[in-house]
CSV table of C-alpha atoms in Angstrom, one decimal:
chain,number,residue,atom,x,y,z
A,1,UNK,CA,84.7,129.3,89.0
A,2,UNK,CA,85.1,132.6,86.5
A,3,UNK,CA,84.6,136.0,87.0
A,4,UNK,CA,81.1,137.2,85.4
A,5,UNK,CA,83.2,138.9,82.3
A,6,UNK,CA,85.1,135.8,81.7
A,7,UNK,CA,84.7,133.3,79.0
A,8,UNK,CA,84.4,129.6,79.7
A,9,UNK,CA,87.7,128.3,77.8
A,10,UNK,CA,86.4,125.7,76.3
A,11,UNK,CA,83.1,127.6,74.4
A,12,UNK,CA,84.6,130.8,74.4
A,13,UNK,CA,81.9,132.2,71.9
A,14,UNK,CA,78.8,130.9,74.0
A,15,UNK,CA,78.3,133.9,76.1
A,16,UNK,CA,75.7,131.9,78.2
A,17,UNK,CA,78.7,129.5,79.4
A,18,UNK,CA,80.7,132.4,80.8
A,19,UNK,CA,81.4,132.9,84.4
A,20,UNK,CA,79.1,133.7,87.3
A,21,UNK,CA,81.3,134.7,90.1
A,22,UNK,CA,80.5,138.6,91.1
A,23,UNK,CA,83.9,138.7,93.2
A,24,UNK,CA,85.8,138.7,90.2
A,25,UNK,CA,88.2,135.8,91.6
A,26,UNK,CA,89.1,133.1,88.9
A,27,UNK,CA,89.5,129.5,90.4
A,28,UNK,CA,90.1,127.9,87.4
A,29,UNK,CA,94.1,126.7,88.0
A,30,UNK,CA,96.3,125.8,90.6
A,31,UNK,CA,97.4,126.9,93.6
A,32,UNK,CA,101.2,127.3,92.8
A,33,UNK,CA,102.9,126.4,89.8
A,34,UNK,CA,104.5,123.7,91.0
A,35,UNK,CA,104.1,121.8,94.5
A,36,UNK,CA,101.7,123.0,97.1
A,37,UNK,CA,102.9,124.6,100.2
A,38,UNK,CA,103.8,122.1,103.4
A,39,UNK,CA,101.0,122.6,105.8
A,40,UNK,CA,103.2,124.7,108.3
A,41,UNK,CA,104.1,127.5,105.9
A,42,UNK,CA,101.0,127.9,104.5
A,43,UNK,CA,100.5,130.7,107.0
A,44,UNK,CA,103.0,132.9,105.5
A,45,UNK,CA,101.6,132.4,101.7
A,46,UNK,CA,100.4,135.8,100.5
A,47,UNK,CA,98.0,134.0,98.1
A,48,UNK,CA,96.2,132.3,101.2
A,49,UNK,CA,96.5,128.8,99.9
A,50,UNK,CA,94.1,126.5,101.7
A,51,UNK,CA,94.5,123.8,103.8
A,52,UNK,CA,93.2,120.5,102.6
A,53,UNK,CA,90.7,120.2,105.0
A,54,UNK,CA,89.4,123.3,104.3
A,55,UNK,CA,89.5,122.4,100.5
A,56,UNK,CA,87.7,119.3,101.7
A,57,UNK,CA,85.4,121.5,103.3
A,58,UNK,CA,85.1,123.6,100.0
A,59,UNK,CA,84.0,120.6,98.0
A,60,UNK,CA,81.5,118.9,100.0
A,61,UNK,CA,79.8,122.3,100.9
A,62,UNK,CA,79.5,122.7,96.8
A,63,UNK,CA,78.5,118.9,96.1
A,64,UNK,CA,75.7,119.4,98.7
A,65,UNK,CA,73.9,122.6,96.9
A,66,UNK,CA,74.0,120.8,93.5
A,67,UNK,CA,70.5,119.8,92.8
A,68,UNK,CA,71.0,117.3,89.5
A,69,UNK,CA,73.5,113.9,90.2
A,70,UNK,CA,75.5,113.0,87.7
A,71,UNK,CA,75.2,112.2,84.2
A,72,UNK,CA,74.2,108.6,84.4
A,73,UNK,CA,71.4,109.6,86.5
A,74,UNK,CA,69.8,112.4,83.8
A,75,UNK,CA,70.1,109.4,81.3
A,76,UNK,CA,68.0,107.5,83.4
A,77,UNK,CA,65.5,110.3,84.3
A,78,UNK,CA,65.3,110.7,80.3
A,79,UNK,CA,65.1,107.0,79.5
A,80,UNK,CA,67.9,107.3,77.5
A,81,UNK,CA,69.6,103.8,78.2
A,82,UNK,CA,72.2,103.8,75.7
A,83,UNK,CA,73.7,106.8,77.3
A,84,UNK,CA,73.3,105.2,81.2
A,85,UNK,CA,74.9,102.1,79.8
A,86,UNK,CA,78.0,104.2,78.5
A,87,UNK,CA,78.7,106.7,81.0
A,88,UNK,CA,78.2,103.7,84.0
A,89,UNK,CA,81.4,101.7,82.0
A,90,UNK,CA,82.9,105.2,81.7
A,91,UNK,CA,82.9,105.7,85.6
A,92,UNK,CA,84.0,101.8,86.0
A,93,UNK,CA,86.7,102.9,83.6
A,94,UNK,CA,87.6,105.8,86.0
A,95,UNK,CA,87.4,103.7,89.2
A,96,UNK,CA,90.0,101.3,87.5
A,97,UNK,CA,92.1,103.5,86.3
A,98,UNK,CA,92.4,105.3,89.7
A,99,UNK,CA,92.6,101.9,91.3
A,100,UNK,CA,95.8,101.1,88.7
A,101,UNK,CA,97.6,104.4,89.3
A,102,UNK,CA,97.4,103.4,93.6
A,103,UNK,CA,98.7,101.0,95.8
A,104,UNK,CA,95.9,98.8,96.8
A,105,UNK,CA,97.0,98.5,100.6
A,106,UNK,CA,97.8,102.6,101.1
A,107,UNK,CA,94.1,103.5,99.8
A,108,UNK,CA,90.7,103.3,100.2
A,109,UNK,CA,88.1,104.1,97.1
A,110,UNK,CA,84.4,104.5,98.1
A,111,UNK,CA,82.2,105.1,95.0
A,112,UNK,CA,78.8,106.0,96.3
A,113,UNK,CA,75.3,107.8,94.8
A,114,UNK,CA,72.6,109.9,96.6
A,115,UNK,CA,69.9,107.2,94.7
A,116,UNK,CA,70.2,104.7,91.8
A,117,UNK,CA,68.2,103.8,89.4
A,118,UNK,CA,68.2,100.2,87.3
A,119,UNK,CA,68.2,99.8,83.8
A,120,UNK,CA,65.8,97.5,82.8
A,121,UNK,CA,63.4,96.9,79.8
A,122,UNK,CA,60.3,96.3,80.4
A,123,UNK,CA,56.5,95.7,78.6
A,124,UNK,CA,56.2,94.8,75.4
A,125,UNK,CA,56.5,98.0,72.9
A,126,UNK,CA,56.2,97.8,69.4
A,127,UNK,CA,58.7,95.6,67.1
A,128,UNK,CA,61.4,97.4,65.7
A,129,UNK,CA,61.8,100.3,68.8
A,130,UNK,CA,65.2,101.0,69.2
A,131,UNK,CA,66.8,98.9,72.3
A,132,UNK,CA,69.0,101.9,73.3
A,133,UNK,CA,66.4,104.9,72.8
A,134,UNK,CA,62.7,105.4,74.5
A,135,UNK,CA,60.6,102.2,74.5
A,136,UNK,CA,61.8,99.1,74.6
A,137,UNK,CA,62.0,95.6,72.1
A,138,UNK,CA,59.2,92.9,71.6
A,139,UNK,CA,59.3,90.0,74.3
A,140,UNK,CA,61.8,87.7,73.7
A,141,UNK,CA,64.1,89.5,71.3
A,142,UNK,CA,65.1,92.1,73.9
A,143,UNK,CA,67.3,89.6,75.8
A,144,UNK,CA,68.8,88.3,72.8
A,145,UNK,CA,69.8,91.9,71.5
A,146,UNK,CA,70.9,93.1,75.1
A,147,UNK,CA,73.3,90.2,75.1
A,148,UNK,CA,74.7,91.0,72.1
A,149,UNK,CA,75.1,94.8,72.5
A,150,UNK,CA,76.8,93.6,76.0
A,151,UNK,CA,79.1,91.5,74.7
A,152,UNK,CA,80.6,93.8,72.0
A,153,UNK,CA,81.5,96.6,75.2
């Protein structure tokens, strides 16, 4: 989104975070300070503010070249369920609050994934492993300390 001499604004000092565009065009920002333009005088705008179906376009081109999902999914991949667990209430959190700031009848929400994964425990690993890291609880005890770290979310 930023020019290859730009620093990323939020880790300024962490060279390997700055920008990567060789066009030198800066994205980060809106299209007009205020209100976009109506549809029909777009034409005429001198900053060649897209339409939104070629910003729809835009996005869907870039979601299909990423090649990692989403946060939730690197948790899984790294068995790290206490960070699955989190982020998948975060995004429930999202869905509701996007679901709270619309009218129910004027919108349609589609939350969807490329794959999923489960979290599950499984095997027996040693007493005392951590419930939330790698590895897993003894049998039995699992259950009861799932329940209770589900119950205090």
């Amino acid at each position: 989104m930023l020019p290859r001499e730009a620093a990323d604004p939020e880790y300024p000092e962490d060279s390997s975070k700055a920008g990567s565009r060789n066009d030198g065009r800066n994205l980060i920002g809106l299209f007009e300070p205020s209100h976009m333009q109506f549809e029909g005088n777009r034409m005429n705008d001198v900053g060649g503010e897209p339409s939104l179906s070629e910003m729809v376009e835009k996005a869907i081109e870039i979601l299909q070249k990423a090649k990692t999902g989403g946060r939730i999914d690197h948790a899984h991949h790294d068995g790290l369920a206490y960070n699955a667990l989190h982020d998948t209430i975060a995004m429930d959190k999202a869905v509701a609050k996007a679901m709270s700031m619309t009218y129910e009848m004027e919108t349609l929400f589609i939350v969807t994934a490329d794959h999923s994964h489960v979290l599950s425990i499984g095997g027996a690993a040693d007493r005392g492993s951590p419930i939330l890291g790698r590895g897993g609880e003894s049998n039995g005890t699992w259950i009861r300390i799932l329940s209770i770290m589900l119950s205090e979310l």
